[in-house]
């Protein structure tokens, strides 16, 4: 879930001052409307890696909003009084009344993660704690408590730079302790477990907001906007007078709105000669891997997603060119039939799960729930938000049964898509590939990019997405084939 939080967002001083003024005004307005309505309470959970500015953010929120109606609670190791009671007791005690806001530092996630990182608890206990948290948060949502869950993220290198910078200045040296450096040594384990925890506890009722914390200005604006969006969204869902809707519709924009997709180098190319040479070698390599005796203990599930005209079909044909036609199927996914729509949305994909030794290739997939259905409004927000967890569970089930799940997002620029659309219209044998809906979808490009970034963040981790720079078809097809070969070799040799 951390890809977009490691691209180094930057916000200059002048940009920050302009955005800060609007944001502070909007936050205060939202806070007073919350206080007036008393329809729900707000709990902001502060979590993240060491050195990411969690404490600074707590101070910032009390500075930007009316501190009389914000309570800040910090939690350390349980006291003897707390230890004699159920784990969640100390958090229950400080839940704010409706109309008020509470910021929790060191909440129910911090203890669960710390115990697992330090190996004081095992995997089963960690997963059980996450189940408890999910039920607790679902109950809070039903009881009119709005949870704003923030994870402050730094890459390992950025964390080390932050510690070294603070340690080098006598005025700030006190801010970096031996415990901080010890935490840095455990960074990789912490990141792995934190990502698993965030995926397992990300829900429609209480989604996570991951903050790129390398730049303090960006971090501050991202937090302020996240809190504002959560409160105004909840106000809009409650009995708020319609006259306030237009006023609430415009949220202050972040100056640096780059996403993970914006960092891709889509100009990568491969010559026709290199393509032909590598294609034959990689197809042969893949053919041998799927005929290997070890593959009989596994199946292969390939998922291809991408913008229209990104080259999914061409990439799939180069894969199937290496496979025995008796042992694979390609499943093109379109709108659900009446039979499929009458059942849970994953039903139609469960029908195509392959046997051991077989391959199934999905040309679009179950991710339609969090892409097209989300953007086009075919699924309500609670439905596509809960789909992330359901998809993660589905894919984990496939892998536990021996499936090798490999997911591709073929990334294409808007200009290249337009060029391909026009080319398709001019070629009689390709006209069937372009429809009025394809042209209409281009108007929702930004909404689709936002949905894609959420999808990659919330369904990555152990089954990470393979991002394929697809403006050059030759480069994309070779990257797809090489990725499949390398993943199968890793699995079959284990």
Short mmCIF file of C-alpha atoms in Angstrom, two decimals:
data_model
loop_
_atom_site.label_atom_id
_atom_site.label_comp_id
_atom_site.label_asym_id
_atom_site.label_seq_id
_atom_site.Cartn_x
_atom_site.Cartn_y
_atom_site.Cartn_z
CA UNK A 1 0.00 0.00 0.00
CA UNK A 2 3.04 2.24 0.10
CA UNK A 3 3.98 2.74 -3.57
CA UNK A 4 2.49 6.22 -3.98
CA UNK A 5 3.90 7.26 -0.59
CA UNK A 6 7.50 6.82 -1.74
CA UNK A 7 7.64 9.05 -4.82
CA UNK A 8 8.80 12.13 -2.92
CA UNK A 9 5.96 14.68 -3.11
CA UNK A 10 7.20 18.24 -2.70
CA UNK A 11 5.35 21.45 -1.86
CA UNK A 12 7.11 24.84 -1.92
CA UNK A 13 6.68 27.48 0.77
CA UNK A 14 4.53 29.82 -1.31
CA UNK A 15 2.30 26.96 -2.49
CA UNK A 16 1.98 25.77 1.08
CA UNK A 17 0.96 29.17 2.45
CA UNK A 18 -1.78 29.57 -0.17
CA UNK A 19 -3.17 26.09 0.38
CA UNK A 20 -2.84 26.30 4.17
CA UNK A 21 -5.04 29.37 4.42
CA UNK A 22 -7.90 27.77 2.48
CA UNK A 23 -7.50 24.47 4.28
CA UNK A 24 -7.56 25.94 7.77
CA UNK A 25 -10.72 27.89 6.99
CA UNK A 26 -12.43 24.82 5.55
CA UNK A 27 -11.39 22.66 8.52
CA UNK A 28 -12.76 25.15 11.01
CA UNK A 29 -16.04 25.42 9.10
CA UNK A 30 -16.35 21.63 9.05
CA UNK A 31 -15.49 21.39 12.74
CA UNK A 32 -18.17 23.91 13.73
CA UNK A 33 -20.74 22.25 11.49
CA UNK A 34 -19.89 18.93 13.15
CA UNK A 35 -20.27 20.53 16.56
CA UNK A 36 -23.59 22.05 15.58
CA UNK A 37 -25.02 18.89 14.05
CA UNK A 38 -23.76 16.50 16.75
CA UNK A 39 -24.60 13.72 14.34
CA UNK A 40 -21.35 11.81 14.88
CA UNK A 41 -17.97 11.96 16.57
CA UNK A 42 -14.54 11.80 14.91
CA UNK A 43 -11.55 9.71 15.96
CA UNK A 44 -8.27 10.36 14.13
CA UNK A 45 -5.76 7.51 14.48
CA UNK A 46 -2.09 8.47 14.10
CA UNK A 47 0.17 5.61 13.00
CA UNK A 48 3.29 5.11 10.92
CA UNK A 49 7.05 4.63 10.90
CA UNK A 50 9.38 6.41 13.28
CA UNK A 51 10.59 9.83 12.16
CA UNK A 52 7.61 10.41 9.86
CA UNK A 53 6.25 13.42 11.73
CA UNK A 54 3.39 11.87 13.68
CA UNK A 55 3.89 14.12 16.70
CA UNK A 56 4.20 17.22 14.54
CA UNK A 57 0.89 16.34 12.90
CA UNK A 58 -0.92 16.07 16.21
CA UNK A 59 0.28 19.58 17.05
CA UNK A 60 -0.72 20.81 13.62
CA UNK A 61 -4.32 19.63 13.91
CA UNK A 62 -4.74 21.38 17.24
CA UNK A 63 -3.26 24.52 15.67
CA UNK A 64 -5.46 24.49 12.57
CA UNK A 65 -8.70 23.64 14.35
CA UNK A 66 -10.39 24.86 17.52
CA UNK A 67 -8.45 23.04 20.29
CA UNK A 68 -11.38 23.43 22.71
CA UNK A 69 -13.22 20.72 20.81
CA UNK A 70 -10.26 18.38 20.17
CA UNK A 71 -8.93 15.93 22.72
CA UNK A 72 -5.49 14.38 22.16
CA UNK A 73 -4.82 11.03 23.75
CA UNK A 74 -1.47 9.25 23.72
CA UNK A 75 -1.04 5.61 24.69
CA UNK A 76 2.10 3.81 25.79
CA UNK A 77 2.47 0.44 27.51
CA UNK A 78 -0.71 -0.47 29.45
CA UNK A 79 -0.73 0.61 33.08
CA UNK A 80 -1.41 -1.96 35.79
CA UNK A 81 -5.01 -0.74 35.90
CA UNK A 82 -5.35 -1.16 32.12
CA UNK A 83 -3.53 -4.50 32.02
CA UNK A 84 -6.15 -6.00 34.35
CA UNK A 85 -8.89 -5.27 31.84
CA UNK A 86 -9.64 -6.26 28.21
CA UNK A 87 -7.20 -4.78 25.67
CA UNK A 88 -9.69 -2.34 24.15
CA UNK A 89 -10.90 -0.99 27.50
CA UNK A 90 -8.54 1.98 27.61
CA UNK A 91 -9.62 3.09 24.13
CA UNK A 92 -13.31 2.76 24.94
CA UNK A 93 -12.83 5.10 27.90
CA UNK A 94 -11.76 8.06 25.74
CA UNK A 95 -14.16 7.83 22.82
CA UNK A 96 -15.48 11.37 22.25
CA UNK A 97 -19.15 12.39 22.35
CA UNK A 98 -20.94 13.30 19.14
CA UNK A 99 -19.84 16.60 17.75
CA UNK A 100 -16.31 16.28 19.16
CA UNK A 101 -12.99 15.09 17.79
CA UNK A 102 -10.33 12.90 19.43
CA UNK A 103 -6.81 12.35 18.10
CA UNK A 104 -5.27 9.07 19.27
CA UNK A 105 -1.53 8.55 19.24
CA UNK A 106 -0.42 4.98 19.93
CA UNK A 107 -3.86 3.44 19.33
CA UNK A 108 -5.06 -0.17 19.02
CA UNK A 109 -2.92 -0.71 15.91
CA UNK A 110 0.34 0.40 17.50
CA UNK A 111 0.30 -2.24 20.23
CA UNK A 112 -0.71 -5.08 17.92
CA UNK A 113 1.99 -4.21 15.39
CA UNK A 114 4.70 -3.66 18.00
CA UNK A 115 4.06 -7.07 19.59
CA UNK A 116 4.29 -8.82 16.23
CA UNK A 117 7.40 -6.93 15.11
CA UNK A 118 9.15 -7.74 18.38
CA UNK A 119 7.95 -11.37 18.09
CA UNK A 120 6.05 -11.13 21.36
CA UNK A 121 3.05 -12.56 19.51
CA UNK A 122 2.73 -15.10 16.72
CA UNK A 123 1.01 -14.90 13.35
CA UNK A 124 -2.23 -16.42 14.63
CA UNK A 125 -2.48 -13.90 17.49
CA UNK A 126 -1.70 -11.02 15.11
CA UNK A 127 -4.40 -12.10 12.68
CA UNK A 128 -6.89 -12.64 15.51
CA UNK A 129 -6.17 -9.12 16.77
CA UNK A 130 -6.88 -7.75 13.29
CA UNK A 131 -10.21 -9.60 13.19
CA UNK A 132 -11.10 -8.07 16.56
CA UNK A 133 -10.18 -4.62 15.30
CA UNK A 134 -12.32 -5.02 12.18
CA UNK A 135 -15.35 -5.98 14.24
CA UNK A 136 -14.69 -3.15 16.70
CA UNK A 137 -14.41 -0.55 13.93
CA UNK A 138 -17.52 -1.83 12.15
CA UNK A 139 -19.41 -1.45 15.41
CA UNK A 140 -18.08 2.10 15.90
CA UNK A 141 -19.25 3.04 12.41
CA UNK A 142 -22.74 1.79 13.20
CA UNK A 143 -22.65 3.87 16.39
CA UNK A 144 -21.87 7.10 14.52
CA UNK A 145 -18.12 7.24 15.11
CA UNK A 146 -16.14 8.40 12.08
CA UNK A 147 -12.66 6.84 12.00
CA UNK A 148 -9.90 8.66 10.10
CA UNK A 149 -6.97 6.24 9.98
CA UNK A 150 -3.65 7.82 8.99
CA UNK A 151 -0.42 5.96 8.26
CA UNK A 152 2.66 8.20 8.00
CA UNK A 153 5.17 6.58 5.69
CA UNK A 154 8.85 7.05 4.88
CA UNK A 155 11.02 4.81 2.75
CA UNK A 156 13.91 3.14 4.53
CA UNK A 157 16.43 5.53 2.94
CA UNK A 158 14.29 8.57 3.77
CA UNK A 159 13.99 7.47 7.39
CA UNK A 160 17.76 7.08 7.67
CA UNK A 161 18.31 10.53 6.13
CA UNK A 162 15.81 12.04 8.58
CA UNK A 163 17.54 10.48 11.58
CA UNK A 164 20.99 11.55 10.39
CA UNK A 165 19.86 15.11 9.73
CA UNK A 166 18.27 15.45 13.17
CA UNK A 167 21.27 13.83 14.88
CA UNK A 168 23.71 16.22 13.21
CA UNK A 169 22.10 19.32 14.74
CA UNK A 170 22.56 19.95 18.45
CA UNK A 171 19.14 21.57 18.64
CA UNK A 172 17.33 18.50 17.31
CA UNK A 173 19.65 15.68 18.39
CA UNK A 174 17.38 14.88 21.32
CA UNK A 175 14.62 13.87 18.90
CA UNK A 176 16.46 10.75 17.74
CA UNK A 177 16.88 8.05 20.37
CA UNK A 178 18.60 4.69 20.48
CA UNK A 179 15.13 3.16 20.20
CA UNK A 180 14.61 5.04 16.93
CA UNK A 181 17.81 3.59 15.44
CA UNK A 182 16.81 0.14 16.69
CA UNK A 183 13.46 0.61 14.92
CA UNK A 184 15.33 1.54 11.75
CA UNK A 185 17.17 -1.80 11.86
CA UNK A 186 13.78 -3.52 12.01
CA UNK A 187 12.41 -1.42 9.14
CA UNK A 188 11.99 -4.23 6.60
CA UNK A 189 10.12 -6.48 9.01
CA UNK A 190 7.97 -3.59 10.22
CA UNK A 191 7.08 -2.56 6.70
CA UNK A 192 6.08 -6.10 5.70
CA UNK A 193 3.89 -6.60 8.75
CA UNK A 194 2.43 -3.09 8.58
CA UNK A 195 1.41 -3.56 4.97
CA UNK A 196 -0.30 -6.84 5.82
CA UNK A 197 -2.08 -5.18 8.76
CA UNK A 198 -3.26 -2.23 6.65
CA UNK A 199 -4.63 -4.50 3.94
CA UNK A 200 -6.43 -6.68 6.48
CA UNK A 201 -8.05 -3.70 8.24
CA UNK A 202 -8.85 -1.50 5.24
CA UNK A 203 -12.62 -1.29 4.91
CA UNK A 204 -15.41 0.84 3.54
CA UNK A 205 -16.31 1.91 7.10
CA UNK A 206 -12.70 2.77 8.02
CA UNK A 207 -10.29 3.06 5.07
CA UNK A 208 -6.60 3.82 5.54
CA UNK A 209 -5.03 7.01 4.23
CA UNK A 210 -1.30 6.55 3.61
CA UNK A 211 0.68 9.82 3.81
CA UNK A 212 3.97 10.47 1.99
CA UNK A 213 5.84 12.07 4.91
CA UNK A 214 9.21 12.94 3.38
CA UNK A 215 8.22 16.57 2.78
CA UNK A 216 6.68 18.29 5.82
CA UNK A 217 4.58 20.71 3.76
CA UNK A 218 3.04 17.97 1.64
CA UNK A 219 2.46 15.85 4.75
CA UNK A 220 0.62 18.67 6.51
CA UNK A 221 -1.64 19.45 3.55
CA UNK A 222 -2.35 15.77 2.85
CA UNK A 223 -3.38 15.20 6.47
CA UNK A 224 -5.52 18.32 6.59
CA UNK A 225 -7.25 17.49 3.34
CA UNK A 226 -7.77 13.86 4.39
CA UNK A 227 -9.40 14.86 7.67
CA UNK A 228 -11.49 17.51 5.94
CA UNK A 229 -12.68 15.14 3.22
CA UNK A 230 -13.67 12.51 5.78
CA UNK A 231 -15.65 14.95 7.93
CA UNK A 232 -17.40 16.73 5.06
CA UNK A 233 -18.21 13.42 3.42
CA UNK A 234 -19.81 12.13 6.60
CA UNK A 235 -21.72 15.39 7.03
CA UNK A 236 -23.05 15.02 3.50
CA UNK A 237 -24.23 11.48 4.27
CA UNK A 238 -26.13 12.62 7.36
CA UNK A 239 -29.10 14.96 7.59
CA UNK A 240 -27.30 18.02 6.27
CA UNK A 241 -29.39 20.79 4.63
CA UNK A 242 -29.06 20.61 0.82
CA UNK A 243 -28.05 24.28 0.73
CA UNK A 244 -24.67 23.38 2.16
CA UNK A 245 -23.88 20.76 -0.53
CA UNK A 246 -22.44 23.15 -3.12
CA UNK A 247 -20.36 24.80 -0.43
CA UNK A 248 -18.92 21.44 0.57
CA UNK A 249 -18.27 20.15 -2.93
CA UNK A 250 -14.93 21.92 -3.44
CA UNK A 251 -12.07 20.56 -1.37
CA UNK A 252 -8.74 22.40 -1.36
CA UNK A 253 -6.39 20.77 -3.87
CA UNK A 254 -2.96 19.48 -2.90
CA UNK A 255 -0.22 21.33 -4.85
CA UNK A 256 1.67 18.11 -5.58
CA UNK A 257 -0.94 15.61 -6.74
CA UNK A 258 1.43 13.19 -8.45
CA UNK A 259 0.53 9.53 -8.16
CA UNK A 260 2.50 6.33 -8.50
CA UNK A 261 1.50 6.21 -12.18
CA UNK A 262 3.06 9.63 -12.79
CA UNK A 263 6.49 8.24 -11.90
CA UNK A 264 6.52 5.65 -14.70
CA UNK A 265 8.84 6.03 -17.67
CA UNK A 266 6.44 5.23 -20.49
CA UNK A 267 9.01 6.13 -23.16
CA UNK A 268 10.95 2.86 -22.77
CA UNK A 269 11.37 1.14 -26.13
CA UNK A 270 12.61 -2.07 -27.70
CA UNK A 271 13.70 -2.41 -31.31
CA UNK A 272 11.96 -4.86 -33.62
CA UNK A 273 15.09 -6.99 -33.94
CA UNK A 274 15.62 -7.21 -30.16
CA UNK A 275 11.93 -7.94 -29.75
CA UNK A 276 11.98 -10.82 -32.24
CA UNK A 277 15.11 -12.31 -30.67
CA UNK A 278 13.84 -12.11 -27.10
CA UNK A 279 10.29 -13.19 -27.96
CA UNK A 280 11.39 -16.58 -29.27
CA UNK A 281 13.71 -17.19 -26.32
CA UNK A 282 11.14 -16.22 -23.70
CA UNK A 283 8.32 -18.19 -25.29
CA UNK A 284 10.54 -21.25 -25.31
CA UNK A 285 11.47 -20.65 -21.71
CA UNK A 286 7.81 -20.34 -20.71
CA UNK A 287 6.85 -23.46 -22.69
CA UNK A 288 9.42 -25.54 -20.81
CA UNK A 289 8.35 -24.15 -17.43
CA UNK A 290 4.68 -25.06 -17.94
CA UNK A 291 5.74 -28.56 -19.04
CA UNK A 292 8.01 -29.06 -16.03
CA UNK A 293 6.95 -31.86 -13.67
CA UNK A 294 7.02 -29.42 -10.76
CA UNK A 295 4.31 -27.34 -12.45
CA UNK A 296 1.85 -30.21 -11.99
CA UNK A 297 1.64 -29.22 -8.34
CA UNK A 298 0.62 -25.70 -9.29
CA UNK A 299 -1.73 -23.80 -11.55
CA UNK A 300 -1.15 -20.43 -13.21
CA UNK A 301 -3.59 -17.51 -12.97
CA UNK A 302 -2.68 -14.48 -15.09
CA UNK A 303 -4.61 -11.23 -14.70
CA UNK A 304 -4.36 -8.47 -17.31
CA UNK A 305 -5.75 -5.03 -16.56
CA UNK A 306 -5.10 -1.67 -18.20
CA UNK A 307 -6.67 1.34 -19.85
CA UNK A 308 -8.48 0.78 -23.14
CA UNK A 309 -6.02 0.09 -26.00
CA UNK A 310 -3.16 -0.59 -23.58
CA UNK A 311 -2.26 -3.78 -25.43
CA UNK A 312 -3.72 -6.47 -23.18
CA UNK A 313 -4.85 -8.63 -26.08
CA UNK A 314 -1.49 -8.45 -27.86
CA UNK A 315 0.38 -9.36 -24.69
CA UNK A 316 -1.96 -12.28 -24.01
CA UNK A 317 -1.45 -13.66 -27.52
CA UNK A 318 2.32 -13.69 -27.02
CA UNK A 319 1.80 -15.65 -23.81
CA UNK A 320 -0.59 -18.19 -25.31
CA UNK A 321 1.85 -18.63 -28.21
CA UNK A 322 4.07 -20.49 -25.76
CA UNK A 323 1.37 -22.65 -24.16
CA UNK A 324 -0.20 -25.98 -25.05
CA UNK A 325 -3.73 -25.16 -26.22
CA UNK A 326 -5.06 -28.15 -24.29
CA UNK A 327 -3.92 -26.69 -20.98
CA UNK A 328 -4.99 -23.05 -20.95
CA UNK A 329 -8.09 -20.90 -21.30
CA UNK A 330 -8.46 -17.18 -21.92
CA UNK A 331 -11.44 -15.61 -20.14
CA UNK A 332 -12.49 -12.26 -21.62
CA UNK A 333 -14.48 -10.35 -19.02
CA UNK A 334 -17.27 -7.97 -19.97
CA UNK A 335 -20.40 -6.74 -18.19
CA UNK A 336 -21.99 -9.51 -16.09
CA UNK A 337 -24.81 -11.54 -17.58
CA UNK A 338 -28.18 -11.74 -15.81
CA UNK A 339 -27.12 -15.10 -14.38
CA UNK A 340 -23.88 -13.63 -13.04
CA UNK A 341 -25.45 -10.42 -11.77
CA UNK A 342 -27.89 -12.46 -9.68
CA UNK A 343 -25.01 -13.86 -7.62
CA UNK A 344 -22.09 -12.43 -5.59
CA UNK A 345 -19.69 -10.77 -8.02
CA UNK A 346 -16.82 -13.20 -7.43
CA UNK A 347 -18.99 -16.17 -8.40
CA UNK A 348 -18.31 -15.85 -12.11
CA UNK A 349 -14.57 -15.92 -11.50
CA UNK A 350 -14.65 -18.86 -9.12
CA UNK A 351 -16.19 -20.82 -12.02
CA UNK A 352 -12.95 -20.49 -14.00
CA UNK A 353 -10.38 -21.34 -11.31
CA UNK A 354 -7.96 -23.79 -13.02
CA UNK A 355 -6.97 -27.29 -11.96
CA UNK A 356 -3.37 -28.08 -11.07
CA UNK A 357 -1.14 -28.10 -14.13
CA UNK A 358 -3.47 -25.73 -16.01
CA UNK A 359 -3.44 -22.02 -16.84
CA UNK A 360 -6.25 -19.49 -16.98
CA UNK A 361 -5.75 -15.97 -18.33
CA UNK A 362 -8.21 -13.22 -17.44
CA UNK A 363 -8.52 -10.40 -19.96
CA UNK A 364 -9.89 -8.02 -17.33
CA UNK A 365 -11.00 -9.59 -14.09
CA UNK A 366 -12.59 -9.22 -10.67
CA UNK A 367 -10.81 -5.86 -10.42
CA UNK A 368 -13.63 -4.41 -12.49
CA UNK A 369 -15.47 -3.99 -9.19
CA UNK A 370 -12.90 -1.41 -8.01
CA UNK A 371 -12.28 0.13 -11.45
CA UNK A 372 -15.12 0.45 -13.96
CA UNK A 373 -17.89 -0.27 -11.45
CA UNK A 374 -16.45 2.30 -9.08
CA UNK A 375 -15.84 5.02 -11.67
CA UNK A 376 -19.07 4.52 -13.60
CA UNK A 377 -21.20 4.29 -10.47
CA UNK A 378 -22.34 0.68 -11.03
CA UNK A 379 -21.25 -0.19 -7.48
CA UNK A 380 -21.91 1.88 -4.38
CA UNK A 381 -18.89 3.04 -2.38
CA UNK A 382 -19.44 0.56 0.49
CA UNK A 383 -19.52 -2.27 -2.07
CA UNK A 384 -16.34 -1.40 -3.95
CA UNK A 385 -14.54 -0.47 -0.74
CA UNK A 386 -15.21 -3.87 0.84
CA UNK A 387 -14.19 -5.52 -2.44
CA UNK A 388 -10.49 -4.83 -1.74
CA UNK A 389 -10.52 -7.14 1.27
CA UNK A 390 -12.65 -9.74 -0.51
CA UNK A 391 -10.27 -9.75 -3.48
CA UNK A 392 -7.23 -10.14 -1.22
CA UNK A 393 -8.93 -13.09 0.50
CA UNK A 394 -9.85 -14.66 -2.86
CA UNK A 395 -6.30 -14.44 -4.20
CA UNK A 396 -4.84 -15.74 -0.95
CA UNK A 397 -7.20 -18.73 -1.21
CA UNK A 398 -6.00 -19.39 -4.77
CA UNK A 399 -2.37 -19.35 -3.70
CA UNK A 400 -3.00 -21.61 -0.72
CA UNK A 401 -4.41 -24.14 -3.21
CA UNK A 402 -1.23 -24.01 -5.34
CA UNK A 403 -2.05 -21.28 -7.84
CA UNK A 404 0.66 -18.88 -8.98
CA UNK A 405 -1.18 -15.55 -9.28
CA UNK A 406 0.52 -12.92 -11.47
CA UNK A 407 -1.16 -9.54 -11.97
CA UNK A 408 -0.32 -7.04 -14.70
CA UNK A 409 -1.34 -3.42 -15.07
CA UNK A 410 -0.47 -2.19 -18.57
CA UNK A 411 0.16 1.54 -18.24
CA UNK A 412 -0.34 3.75 -21.27
CA UNK A 413 -0.25 7.51 -21.75
CA UNK A 414 -3.31 9.46 -22.74
CA UNK A 415 -1.68 10.62 -25.99
CA UNK A 416 -0.71 7.08 -27.00
CA UNK A 417 -4.22 5.86 -26.28
CA UNK A 418 -5.64 8.56 -28.57
CA UNK A 419 -3.23 7.57 -31.35
CA UNK A 420 -4.26 3.93 -31.06
CA UNK A 421 -7.95 4.81 -31.05
CA UNK A 422 -7.55 6.75 -34.29
CA UNK A 423 -5.50 3.96 -35.87
CA UNK A 424 -8.18 1.43 -35.01
CA UNK A 425 -10.85 3.52 -36.71
CA UNK A 426 -8.81 3.56 -39.92
CA UNK A 427 -8.13 -0.18 -40.10
CA UNK A 428 -11.19 -2.25 -41.14
CA UNK A 429 -10.02 -5.38 -39.30
CA UNK A 430 -9.59 -3.43 -36.05
CA UNK A 431 -12.73 -1.31 -36.05
CA UNK A 432 -14.48 -3.77 -33.78
CA UNK A 433 -11.98 -2.86 -31.06
CA UNK A 434 -13.17 0.74 -30.78
CA UNK A 435 -16.64 1.67 -29.47
CA UNK A 436 -18.40 4.87 -28.42
CA UNK A 437 -17.90 3.74 -24.83
CA UNK A 438 -14.13 3.73 -25.30
CA UNK A 439 -14.26 7.38 -26.34
CA UNK A 440 -16.56 8.20 -23.43
CA UNK A 441 -14.20 6.54 -20.93
CA UNK A 442 -11.44 8.95 -21.94
CA UNK A 443 -13.40 11.74 -20.23
CA UNK A 444 -13.03 9.84 -16.94
CA UNK A 445 -9.26 9.39 -17.30
CA UNK A 446 -8.39 11.09 -14.00
CA UNK A 447 -11.06 9.15 -12.10
CA UNK A 448 -9.71 5.89 -13.52
CA UNK A 449 -6.14 6.81 -12.57
CA UNK A 450 -7.25 7.52 -9.00
CA UNK A 451 -9.04 4.16 -8.90
CA UNK A 452 -5.98 2.38 -10.31
CA UNK A 453 -3.68 3.88 -7.67
CA UNK A 454 -6.09 2.81 -4.93
CA UNK A 455 -6.28 -0.67 -6.44
CA UNK A 456 -2.50 -1.06 -6.59
CA UNK A 457 -2.12 0.22 -3.03
CA UNK A 458 -4.88 -1.87 -1.47
CA UNK A 459 -4.35 -5.17 -3.32
CA UNK A 460 -0.56 -5.33 -3.54
CA UNK A 461 1.76 -6.62 -0.85
CA UNK A 462 2.60 -10.31 -1.21
CA UNK A 463 0.74 -10.42 -4.52
CA UNK A 464 2.15 -7.17 -5.83
CA UNK A 465 1.12 -5.73 -9.15
CA UNK A 466 3.54 -5.91 -12.05
CA UNK A 467 3.39 -2.49 -13.70
CA UNK A 468 4.16 -2.67 -17.42
CA UNK A 469 5.11 0.50 -19.30
CA UNK A 470 3.06 -0.13 -22.45
CA UNK A 471 3.44 2.86 -24.78
CA UNK A 472 5.83 0.64 -26.75
CA UNK A 473 4.13 -2.69 -27.49
CA UNK A 474 7.38 -4.57 -28.06
CA UNK A 475 8.78 -3.50 -24.68
CA UNK A 476 5.51 -4.35 -22.90
CA UNK A 477 5.16 -7.84 -24.36
CA UNK A 478 8.72 -8.80 -23.52
CA UNK A 479 8.37 -7.47 -19.95
CA UNK A 480 5.21 -9.52 -19.47
CA UNK A 481 6.83 -12.74 -20.70
CA UNK A 482 9.99 -12.21 -18.67
CA UNK A 483 7.98 -11.50 -15.52
CA UNK A 484 5.97 -14.71 -15.89
CA UNK A 485 9.10 -16.79 -16.50
CA UNK A 486 10.98 -15.34 -13.55
CA UNK A 487 8.03 -15.80 -11.20
CA UNK A 488 7.47 -19.43 -12.27
CA UNK A 489 11.17 -20.22 -11.96
CA UNK A 490 11.16 -18.83 -8.44
CA UNK A 491 8.12 -20.90 -7.43
CA UNK A 492 9.14 -24.14 -9.12
CA UNK A 493 12.66 -24.07 -7.71
CA UNK A 494 11.49 -23.46 -4.13
#
